[in-house]
Coordinates of C-alpha atoms and ligand atoms in Angstrom, one line a residue:
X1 CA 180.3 97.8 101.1
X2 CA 177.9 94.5 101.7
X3 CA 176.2 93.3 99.1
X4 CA 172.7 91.6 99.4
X5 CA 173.0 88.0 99.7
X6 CA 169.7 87.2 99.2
X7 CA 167.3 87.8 96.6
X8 CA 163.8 87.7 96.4
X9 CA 161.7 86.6 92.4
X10 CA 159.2 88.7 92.1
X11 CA 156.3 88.9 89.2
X12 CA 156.5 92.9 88.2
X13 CA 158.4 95.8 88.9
X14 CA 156.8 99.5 88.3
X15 CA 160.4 101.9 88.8
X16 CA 160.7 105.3 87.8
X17 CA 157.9 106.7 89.2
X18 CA 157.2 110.0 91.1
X19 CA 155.5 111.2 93.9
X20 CA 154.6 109.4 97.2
X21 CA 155.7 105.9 95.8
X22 CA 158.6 105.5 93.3
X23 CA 158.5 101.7 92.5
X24 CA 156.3 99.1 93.2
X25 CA 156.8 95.8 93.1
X26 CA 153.7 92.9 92.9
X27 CA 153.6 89.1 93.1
X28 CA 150.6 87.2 92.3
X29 CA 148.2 90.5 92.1
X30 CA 149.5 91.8 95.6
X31 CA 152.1 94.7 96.8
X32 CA 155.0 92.9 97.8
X33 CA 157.1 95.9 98.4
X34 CA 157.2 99.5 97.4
X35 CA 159.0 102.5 98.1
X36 CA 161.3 105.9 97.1
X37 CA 164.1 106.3 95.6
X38 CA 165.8 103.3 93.2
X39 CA 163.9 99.9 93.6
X40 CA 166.3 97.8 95.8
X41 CA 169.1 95.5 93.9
X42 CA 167.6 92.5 95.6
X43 CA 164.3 92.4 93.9
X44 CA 164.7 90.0 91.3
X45 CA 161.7 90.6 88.5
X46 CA 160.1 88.3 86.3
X47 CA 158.5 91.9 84.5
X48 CA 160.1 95.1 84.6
X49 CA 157.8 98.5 83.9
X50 CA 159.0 101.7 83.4
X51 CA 156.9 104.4 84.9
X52 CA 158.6 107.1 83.1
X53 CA 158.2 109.8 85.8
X54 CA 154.8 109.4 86.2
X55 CA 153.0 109.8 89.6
X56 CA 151.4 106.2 91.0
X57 CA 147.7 106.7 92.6
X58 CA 145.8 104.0 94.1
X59 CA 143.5 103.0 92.0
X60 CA 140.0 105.0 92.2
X61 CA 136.7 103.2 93.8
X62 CA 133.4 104.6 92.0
X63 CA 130.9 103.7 94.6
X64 CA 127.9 104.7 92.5
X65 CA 128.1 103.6 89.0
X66 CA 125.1 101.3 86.4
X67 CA 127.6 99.0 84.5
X68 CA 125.2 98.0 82.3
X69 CA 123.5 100.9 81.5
X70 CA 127.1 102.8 80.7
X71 CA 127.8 99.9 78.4
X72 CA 124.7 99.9 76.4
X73 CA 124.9 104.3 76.0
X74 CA 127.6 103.5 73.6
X75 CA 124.3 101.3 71.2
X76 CA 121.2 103.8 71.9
X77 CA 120.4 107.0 71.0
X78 CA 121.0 109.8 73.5
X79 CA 119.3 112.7 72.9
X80 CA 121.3 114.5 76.1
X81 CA 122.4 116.9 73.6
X82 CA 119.0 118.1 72.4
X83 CA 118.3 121.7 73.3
X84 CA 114.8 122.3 72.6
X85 CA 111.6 120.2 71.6
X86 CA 111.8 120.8 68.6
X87 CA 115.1 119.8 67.9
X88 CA 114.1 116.2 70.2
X89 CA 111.3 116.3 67.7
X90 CA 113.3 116.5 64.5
X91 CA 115.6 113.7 66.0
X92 CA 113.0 111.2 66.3
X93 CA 110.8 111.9 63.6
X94 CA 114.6 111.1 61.5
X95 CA 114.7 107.9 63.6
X96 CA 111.3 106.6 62.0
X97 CA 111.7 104.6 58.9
X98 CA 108.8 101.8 57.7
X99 CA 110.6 99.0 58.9
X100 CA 110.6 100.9 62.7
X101 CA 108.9 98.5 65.0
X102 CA 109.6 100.6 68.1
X103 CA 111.6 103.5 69.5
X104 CA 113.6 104.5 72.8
X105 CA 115.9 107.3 73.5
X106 CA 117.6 108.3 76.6
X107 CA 119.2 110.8 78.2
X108 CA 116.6 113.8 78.1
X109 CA 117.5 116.6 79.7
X110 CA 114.9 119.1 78.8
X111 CA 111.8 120.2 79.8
X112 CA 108.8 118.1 80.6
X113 CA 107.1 116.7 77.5
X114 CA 103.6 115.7 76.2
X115 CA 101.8 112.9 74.4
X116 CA 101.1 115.7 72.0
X117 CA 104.6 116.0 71.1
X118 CA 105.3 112.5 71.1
X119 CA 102.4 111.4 68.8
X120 CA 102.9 113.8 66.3
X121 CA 106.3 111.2 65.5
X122 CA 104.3 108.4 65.6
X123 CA 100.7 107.3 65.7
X124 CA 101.5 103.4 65.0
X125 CA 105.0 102.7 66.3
X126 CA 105.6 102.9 70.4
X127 CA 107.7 105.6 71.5
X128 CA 109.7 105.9 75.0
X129 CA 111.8 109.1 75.4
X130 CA 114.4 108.4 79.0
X131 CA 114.6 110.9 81.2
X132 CA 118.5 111.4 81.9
X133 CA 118.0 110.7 85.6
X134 CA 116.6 106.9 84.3
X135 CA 113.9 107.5 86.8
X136 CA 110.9 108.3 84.3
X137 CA 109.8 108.5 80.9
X138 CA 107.9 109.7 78.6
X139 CA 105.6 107.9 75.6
X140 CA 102.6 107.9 73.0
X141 CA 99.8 107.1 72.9
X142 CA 100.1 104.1 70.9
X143 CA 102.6 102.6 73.8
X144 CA 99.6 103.7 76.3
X145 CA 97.3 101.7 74.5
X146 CA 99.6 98.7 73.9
X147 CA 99.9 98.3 77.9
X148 CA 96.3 98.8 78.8
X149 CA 97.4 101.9 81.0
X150 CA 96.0 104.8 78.9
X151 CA 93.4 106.0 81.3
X152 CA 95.8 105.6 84.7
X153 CA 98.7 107.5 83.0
X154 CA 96.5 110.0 80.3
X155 CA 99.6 112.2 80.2
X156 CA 101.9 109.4 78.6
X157 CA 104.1 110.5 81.8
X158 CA 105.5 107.8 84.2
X159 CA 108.1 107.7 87.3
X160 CA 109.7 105.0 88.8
X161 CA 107.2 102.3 90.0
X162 CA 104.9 102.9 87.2
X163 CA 107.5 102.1 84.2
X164 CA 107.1 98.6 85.1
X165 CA 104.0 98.4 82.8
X166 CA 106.5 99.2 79.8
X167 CA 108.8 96.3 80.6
X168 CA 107.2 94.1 78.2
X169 CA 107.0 96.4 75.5
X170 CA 110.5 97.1 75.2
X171 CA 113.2 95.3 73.2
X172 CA 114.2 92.3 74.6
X173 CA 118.1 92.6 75.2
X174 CA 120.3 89.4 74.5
X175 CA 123.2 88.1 76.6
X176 CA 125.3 88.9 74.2
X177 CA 124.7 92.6 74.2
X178 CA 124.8 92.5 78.1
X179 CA 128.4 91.3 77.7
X180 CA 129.2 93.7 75.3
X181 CA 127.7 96.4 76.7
X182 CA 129.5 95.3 80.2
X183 CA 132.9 95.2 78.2
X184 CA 132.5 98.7 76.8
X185 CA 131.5 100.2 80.5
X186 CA 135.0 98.2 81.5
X187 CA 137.1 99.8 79.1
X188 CA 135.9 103.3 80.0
X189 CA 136.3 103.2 83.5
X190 CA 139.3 101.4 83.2
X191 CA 141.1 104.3 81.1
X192 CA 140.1 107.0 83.9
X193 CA 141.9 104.8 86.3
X194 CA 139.4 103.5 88.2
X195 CA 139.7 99.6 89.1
X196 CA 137.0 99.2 91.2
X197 CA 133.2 99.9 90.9
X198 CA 130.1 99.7 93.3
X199 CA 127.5 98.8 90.4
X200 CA 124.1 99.6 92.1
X201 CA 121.2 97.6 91.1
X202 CA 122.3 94.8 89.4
X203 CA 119.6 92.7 87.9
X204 CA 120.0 89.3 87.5
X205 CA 120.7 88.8 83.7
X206 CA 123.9 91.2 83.9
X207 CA 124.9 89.7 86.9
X208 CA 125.1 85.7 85.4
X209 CA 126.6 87.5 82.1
X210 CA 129.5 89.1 84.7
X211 CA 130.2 86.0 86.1
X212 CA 130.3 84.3 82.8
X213 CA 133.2 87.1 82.3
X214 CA 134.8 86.5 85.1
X215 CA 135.0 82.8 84.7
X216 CA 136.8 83.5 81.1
X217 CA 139.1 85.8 82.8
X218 CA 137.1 88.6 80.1
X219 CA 137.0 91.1 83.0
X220 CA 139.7 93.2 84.5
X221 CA 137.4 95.6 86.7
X222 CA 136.5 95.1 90.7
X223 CA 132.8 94.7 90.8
X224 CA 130.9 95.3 94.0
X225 CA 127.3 94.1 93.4
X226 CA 123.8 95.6 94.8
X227 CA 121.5 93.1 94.4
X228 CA 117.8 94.4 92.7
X229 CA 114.9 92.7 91.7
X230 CA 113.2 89.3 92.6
X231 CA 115.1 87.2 90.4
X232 CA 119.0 87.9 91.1
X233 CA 117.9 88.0 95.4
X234 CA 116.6 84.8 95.2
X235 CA 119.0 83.6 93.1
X236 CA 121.8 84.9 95.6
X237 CA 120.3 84.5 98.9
X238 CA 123.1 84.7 101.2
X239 CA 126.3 87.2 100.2
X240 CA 129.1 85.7 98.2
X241 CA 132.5 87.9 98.6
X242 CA 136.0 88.0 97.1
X243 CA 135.1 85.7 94.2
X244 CA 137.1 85.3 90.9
X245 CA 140.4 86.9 93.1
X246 CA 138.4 89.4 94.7
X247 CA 137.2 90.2 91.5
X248 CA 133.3 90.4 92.2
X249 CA 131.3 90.7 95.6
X250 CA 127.9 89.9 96.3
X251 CA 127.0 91.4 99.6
X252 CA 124.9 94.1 99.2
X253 CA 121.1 94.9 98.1
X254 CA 119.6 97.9 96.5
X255 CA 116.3 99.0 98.0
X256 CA 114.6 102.4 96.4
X257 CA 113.0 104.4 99.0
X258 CA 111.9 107.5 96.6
X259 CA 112.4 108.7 92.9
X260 CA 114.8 111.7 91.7
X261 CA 113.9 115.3 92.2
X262 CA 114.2 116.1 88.3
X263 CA 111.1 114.0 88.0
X264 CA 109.7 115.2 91.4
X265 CA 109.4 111.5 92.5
X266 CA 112.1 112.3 95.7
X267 CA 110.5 112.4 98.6
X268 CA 111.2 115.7 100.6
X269 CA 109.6 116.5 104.3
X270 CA 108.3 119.6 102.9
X271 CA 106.1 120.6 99.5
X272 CA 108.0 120.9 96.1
X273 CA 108.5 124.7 95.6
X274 CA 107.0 124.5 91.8
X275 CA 104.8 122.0 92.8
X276 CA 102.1 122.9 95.8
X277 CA 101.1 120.1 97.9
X278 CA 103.5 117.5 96.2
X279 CA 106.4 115.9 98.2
X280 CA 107.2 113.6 96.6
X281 CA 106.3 109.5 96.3
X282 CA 107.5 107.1 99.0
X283 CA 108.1 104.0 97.4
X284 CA 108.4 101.9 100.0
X285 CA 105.7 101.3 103.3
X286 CA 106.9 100.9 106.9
X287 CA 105.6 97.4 106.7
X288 CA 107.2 96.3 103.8
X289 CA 111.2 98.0 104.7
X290 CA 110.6 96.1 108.5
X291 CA 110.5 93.5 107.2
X292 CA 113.3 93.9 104.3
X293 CA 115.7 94.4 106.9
X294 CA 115.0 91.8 108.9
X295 CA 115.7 89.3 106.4
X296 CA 118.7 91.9 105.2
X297 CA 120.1 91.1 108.6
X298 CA 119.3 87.6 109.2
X299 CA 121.3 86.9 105.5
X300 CA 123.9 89.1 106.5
X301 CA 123.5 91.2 103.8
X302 CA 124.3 95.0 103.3
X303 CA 121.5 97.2 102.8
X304 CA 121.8 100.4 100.2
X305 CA 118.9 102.6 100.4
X306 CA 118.2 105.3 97.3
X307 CA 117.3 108.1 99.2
X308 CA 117.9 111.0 97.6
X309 CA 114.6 113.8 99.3
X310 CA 115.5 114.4 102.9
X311 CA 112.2 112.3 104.1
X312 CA 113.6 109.6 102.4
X313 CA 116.4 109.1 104.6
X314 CA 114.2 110.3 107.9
X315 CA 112.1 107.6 107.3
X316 CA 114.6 104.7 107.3
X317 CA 116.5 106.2 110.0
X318 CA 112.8 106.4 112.2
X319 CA 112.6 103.1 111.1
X320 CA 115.6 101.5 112.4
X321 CA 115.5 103.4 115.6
X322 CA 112.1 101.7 116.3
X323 CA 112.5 98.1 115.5
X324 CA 116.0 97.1 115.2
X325 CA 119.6 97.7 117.4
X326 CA 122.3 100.1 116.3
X327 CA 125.1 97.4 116.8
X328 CA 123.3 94.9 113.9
X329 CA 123.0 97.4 112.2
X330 CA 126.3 98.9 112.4
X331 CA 128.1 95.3 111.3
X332 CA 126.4 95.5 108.0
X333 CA 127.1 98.9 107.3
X334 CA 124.2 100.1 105.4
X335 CA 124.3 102.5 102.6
X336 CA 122.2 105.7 101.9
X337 CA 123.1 106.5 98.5
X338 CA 123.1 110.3 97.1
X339 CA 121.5 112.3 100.1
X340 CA 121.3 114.9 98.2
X341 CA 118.8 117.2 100.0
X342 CA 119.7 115.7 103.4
X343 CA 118.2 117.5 106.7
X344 CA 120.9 118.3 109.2
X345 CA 118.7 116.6 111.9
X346 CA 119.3 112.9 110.4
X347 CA 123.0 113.2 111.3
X348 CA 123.0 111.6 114.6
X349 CA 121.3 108.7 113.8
X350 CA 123.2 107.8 110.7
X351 CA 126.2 108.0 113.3
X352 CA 124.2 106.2 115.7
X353 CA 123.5 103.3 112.4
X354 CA 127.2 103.8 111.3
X355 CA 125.1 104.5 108.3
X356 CA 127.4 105.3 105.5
X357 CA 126.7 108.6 103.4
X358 CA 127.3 108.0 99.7
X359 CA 127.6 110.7 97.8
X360 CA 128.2 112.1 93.9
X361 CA 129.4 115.3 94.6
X362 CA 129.1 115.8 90.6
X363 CA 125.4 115.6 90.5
X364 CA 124.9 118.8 92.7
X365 CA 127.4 120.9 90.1
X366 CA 124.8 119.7 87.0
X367 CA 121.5 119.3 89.1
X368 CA 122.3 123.2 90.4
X369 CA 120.4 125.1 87.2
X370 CA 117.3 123.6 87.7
X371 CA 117.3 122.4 91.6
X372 CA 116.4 125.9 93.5
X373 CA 113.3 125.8 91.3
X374 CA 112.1 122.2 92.7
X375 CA 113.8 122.9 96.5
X376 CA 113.3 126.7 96.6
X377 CA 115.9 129.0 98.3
X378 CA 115.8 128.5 101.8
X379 CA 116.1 124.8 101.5
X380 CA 119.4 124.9 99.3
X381 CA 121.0 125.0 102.5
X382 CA 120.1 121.5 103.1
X383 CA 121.9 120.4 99.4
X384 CA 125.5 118.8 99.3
X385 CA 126.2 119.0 103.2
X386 CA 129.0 116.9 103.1
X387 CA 131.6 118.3 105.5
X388 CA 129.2 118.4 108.3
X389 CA 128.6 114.8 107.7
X390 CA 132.3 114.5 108.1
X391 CA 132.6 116.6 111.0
X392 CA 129.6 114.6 112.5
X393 CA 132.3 111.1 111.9
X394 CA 129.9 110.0 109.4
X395 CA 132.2 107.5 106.8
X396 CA 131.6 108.9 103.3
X397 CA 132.0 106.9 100.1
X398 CA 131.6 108.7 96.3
X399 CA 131.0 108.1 93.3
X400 CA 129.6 109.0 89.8
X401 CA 126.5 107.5 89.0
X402 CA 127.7 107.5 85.7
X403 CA 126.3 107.4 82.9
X404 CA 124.0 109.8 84.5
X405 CA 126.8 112.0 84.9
X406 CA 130.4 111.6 83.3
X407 CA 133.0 109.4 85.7
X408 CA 136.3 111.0 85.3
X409 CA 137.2 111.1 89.2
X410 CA 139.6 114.3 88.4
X411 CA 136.3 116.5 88.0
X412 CA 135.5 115.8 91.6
X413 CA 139.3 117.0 92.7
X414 CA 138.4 117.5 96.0
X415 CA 136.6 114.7 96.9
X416 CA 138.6 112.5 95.9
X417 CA 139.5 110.3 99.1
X418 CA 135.6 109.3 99.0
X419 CA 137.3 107.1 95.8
X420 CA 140.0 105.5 98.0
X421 CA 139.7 104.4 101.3
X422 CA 136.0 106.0 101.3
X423 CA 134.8 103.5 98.7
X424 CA 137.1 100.7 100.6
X425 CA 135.3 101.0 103.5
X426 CA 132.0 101.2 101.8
X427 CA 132.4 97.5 100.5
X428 CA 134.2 95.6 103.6
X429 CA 137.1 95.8 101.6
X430 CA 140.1 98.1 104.1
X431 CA 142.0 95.5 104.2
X432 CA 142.9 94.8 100.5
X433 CA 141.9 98.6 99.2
X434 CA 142.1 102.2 99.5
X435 CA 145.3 103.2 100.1
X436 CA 148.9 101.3 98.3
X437 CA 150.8 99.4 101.3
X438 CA 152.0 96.1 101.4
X439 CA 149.9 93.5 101.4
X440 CA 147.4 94.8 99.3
X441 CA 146.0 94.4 96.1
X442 CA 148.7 95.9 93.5
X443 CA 145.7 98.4 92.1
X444 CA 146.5 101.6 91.1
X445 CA 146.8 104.0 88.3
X446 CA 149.9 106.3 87.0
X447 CA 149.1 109.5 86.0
X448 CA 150.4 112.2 84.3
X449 CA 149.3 115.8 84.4
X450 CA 146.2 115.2 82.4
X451 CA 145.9 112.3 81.9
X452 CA 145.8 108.2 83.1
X453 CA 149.0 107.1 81.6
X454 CA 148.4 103.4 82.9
X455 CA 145.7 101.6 85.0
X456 CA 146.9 98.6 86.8
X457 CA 144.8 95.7 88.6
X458 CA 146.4 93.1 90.5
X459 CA 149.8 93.7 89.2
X460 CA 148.6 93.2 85.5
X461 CA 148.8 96.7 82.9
X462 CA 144.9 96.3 81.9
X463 CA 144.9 99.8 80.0
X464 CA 147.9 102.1 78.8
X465 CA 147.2 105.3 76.7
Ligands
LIG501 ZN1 122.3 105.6 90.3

C-alpha cells in the first residue's frame, strides 16, 4: 500500500462526527477540507476536536433579530408573563418605592390599557408600559404632561412615530450597558447555534459600541447591520462589508413603511375587522420613499422595508415600478421584512424587484390567537403565504425577530433553510455562507438530539454546553 508523502498543517480538526459531514478541518477561520468517513492521515493538526458522534450543521443565519434590545431584556422588567391587568397592576405598583424616579416595562402582551390604570400606580413618577411588539406604548398622565403632548395623545396611547416625544424622558442608557447588553444577546444566540445575525435597525450608539467589540476581538457573532436613524446613516454613508474578518457588514438600511398589527399601526388595503374605517398608518409618503431610494441606490446601499399590512408592501412595489428600473433594483437586493399579511397580487413584482421576502415564520404561530380578530376570516388566507412565494421564485430569508419572539431556530423545523443559504443570500454573503464546502467560512454548529452541543465560528469553539 502507498503511503501519503505529503502532508498538509492545518489549524483544527472536528472528527467523529455524524451525518452529512464526518470531519472538518479549518485553517485560519476557513473550511479547508471536509468529508465522511475517518479524516485522512495526511492532515496534520495544530488542534484536534472530537465531535463525539454528534451531527455538524452549518451554522444558523437569523435574518431578523434586535441585538440590543435582546441584550438589555435580561436588565428590564418584562411583564410578558402578566395575565390580566390586574396582576400588570400589582407588578408595578411593587416596582414603586420613594426613591423611584421613573418606570418602564416591556413586553405586554395583554389587552389594551388606560391612563386610568396607569395613574392609579403613580400620579408623580412617569410610567411607560412596552408593548411586546416594541411598536407602542402605553403611559400616565404625569409622562403626558412632562412632554407637552397631553392634549394630542389624551389616551396616554402612542404607536410608532409618536413615541418619539418620550425619547427624552426615558433613561439615558450608557455605553457600557450597550456593550453588555450586546454581549448577553451574543451568548444567547451563540448557544442555539446560530453564528450569524441580520440585526435590523441599528442605531448609531450600539453600532460604535459593536465595533469597539470587534476591535477587542469581544465579539464572536456575524453581524449584518441595517442602518436606522439620522445619526448612524450619516455617520456611515456609503456600505462598509466584511470588516473585522467578515465579522460585521454595513450594507443595508432599515426604512419603516407601517406599524405592527397588534397595535393596529400596519397598514392593510382594506379596514381592520375590529376597527371600522381604520387601515392602518402609512409611515412613509411617496415623496419622501422616492427619494430614499434614490440616494439608497446612488450609495449602493441595500434597502429593508418593514412592511408587515399587505398595503405596505403594495405601495413600495407601485413605487418602484413607477420611478426606478428592475435591474438597479435587483443588484441591491432589497428586503421586505415580515409580510405577514401579504396580498397574492404583489408576487410578481417582488419577482420582477428580485425583492427578497423575509419572513418569521414564528410570529404567525403566537400572533394566530388574536390576528383573525384584527384581519377577520376571509383575509387569513392572505397570512404566512410562504410556499407560493417560493413557487413564484421569490428568495426567502428568516428569522426570529427575537426578543419579540424566542430564537431557537429548531422551533421553526421546517423552515429552516431560510437560516442557511436563505439568510446567505439575504446579506451578499453565498459565497462564504450557507451551506459547509470548502472554501468557506468554518461556521457551524454540532448538534445532538436536543440540543447545541458546540457552536463554532471561523474555526474557533465560541460556545460548548
Ligand atoms: Zn423586528
Amino acid at each position: 500500500m502507498m503511503q501519503a508523502c505529503w502532508e498538509l498543517l492545518i489549524d483544527t480538526l472536528f472528527y467523529n462526527g455524524k451525518g452529512r459531514i464526518h470531519w472538518l478541518a479549518s485553517s485560519r477561520g476557513w473550511i479547508q477540507d471536509l468529508g465522511t468517513g475517518k479524516p485522512p492521515k495526511h492532515l496534520l493538526a495544530k488542534k484536534k476536536i472530537n465531535l463525539e458522534g454528534h451531527e455538524i450543521f452549518p451554522g444558523w443565519i437569523d435574518s431578523h433579530v434586535h441585538l440590543y434590545l435582546l441584550g438589555s431584556k435580561k436588565y428590564e422588567l418584562d411583564v410578558g408573563f402578566c395575565s390580566s391587568q390586574d396582576e400588570l397592576l400589582e407588578i408595578l405598583k411593587g416596582e414603586v418605592t420613594p426613591k423611584t424616579s421613573g418606570l418602564e416595562v416591556c413586553g405586554w402582551k395583554g389587552s389594551e390599557l388606560s391612563l386610568f390604570l396607569l395613574d392609579q400606580v403613580s400620579s408623580c413618577i412617569p410610567i411607560i408600559v412596552r408593548r411586546v411588539d416594541e411598536h407602542a406604548v402605553w403611559v400616565n398622565t404625569c409622562l403626558l404632561k412632562k412632554a407637552n403632548i397631553l392634549k394630542k395623545y389624551p389616551t396616554g396611547f402612542l404607536a410608532d412615530k409618536a413615541m418619539k416625544h418620550l425619547e427624552p424622558f426615558r433613561p439615558k442608557v450608557s455605553p457600557h450597558e450597550i456593550e453588555a447588553a450586546l454581549m448577553e444577546a451574543e451568548i444567547q444566540l451563540l448557544s442555539d447555534g446560530i453564528t450569524s445575525v441580520h440585526d435590523m435597525a441599528t442605531e448609531l450608539l450600539p453600532l460604535k459600541t459593536l465595533i469597539t467589540l470587534m476591535q477587542q476581538k469581544k465579539m464572536n457573532l456575524r453581524v449584518s447591520c441595517a442602518l436606522y436613524g439620522k445619526e448612524a446613516c450619516n455617520a456611515f454613508p456609503k456600505p462598509q462589508v466584511n470588516l473585522f474578518n467578515h465579522h460585521l457588514n454595513i450594507r443595508a438600511k432599515k426604512i419603516f413603511i407601517d406599524g405592527a398589527l397588534g397595535s393596529r399601526g400596519a397598514w392593510l388595503s382594506s379596514p381592520y375587522e375590529d376597527s371600522p374605517g381604520h387601515c392602518g398608518t402609512p409611515l412613509s409618503t411617496e415623496k419622501e420613499l422616492v427619494s430614499t431610494i434614490r440616494k439608497a441606490l446612488q450609495n449602493q446601499f441595500q434597502l429593508i422595508f418593514h412592511v408587515l399590512g399587505d398595503q405596505a408592501s403594495i405601495f413600495v412595489l407601485e413605487i418602484l415600478n413607477t420611478y426606478f428600473s428592475p435591474k438597479e433594483v435587483r443588484d441591491r437586493r432589497f428586503r421586505f421584512e415580515h409580510l405577514e399579511v401579504c396580498h397574492p397580487k404583489v408576487l410578481p413584482l417582488m419577482k420582477k424587484f428580485g425583492i427578497i421576502a423575509s419572513v418569521q415564520p414564528w410570529h404567525i404561530v403566537s400572533d394566530r390567537p388574536w390576528l383573525e380578530k384584527r384581519l377577520g376570516k376571509k383575509r387569513m388566507n392572505t397570512v404566512g403565504i410562504f410556499d407560493k412565494m417560493k413557487k413564484k421564485g421569490i428568495p426567502l430569508c428568516g428569522g426570529s425577530d427575537t426578543p419579540i419572539e424566542p430564537h431557537d431556530p429548531r422551533l421553526v423545523k421546517k423552515f429552516v433553510h431560510f437560516y442557511t443559504v436563505g439568510g446567505a443570500y439575504a446579506e451578499f454573503s453565498e459565497d462564504t455562507k450557507g451551506t459547509l464546502e470548502i472554501g468557506k467560512l468554518a461556521d457551524f454548529s454540532v448538534r445532538s438530539k436536543e440540543k447545541t452541543e458546540m457552536t463554532v465560528v471561523g474555526g474557533e469553539v465560541v460556545y460548548a454546553r
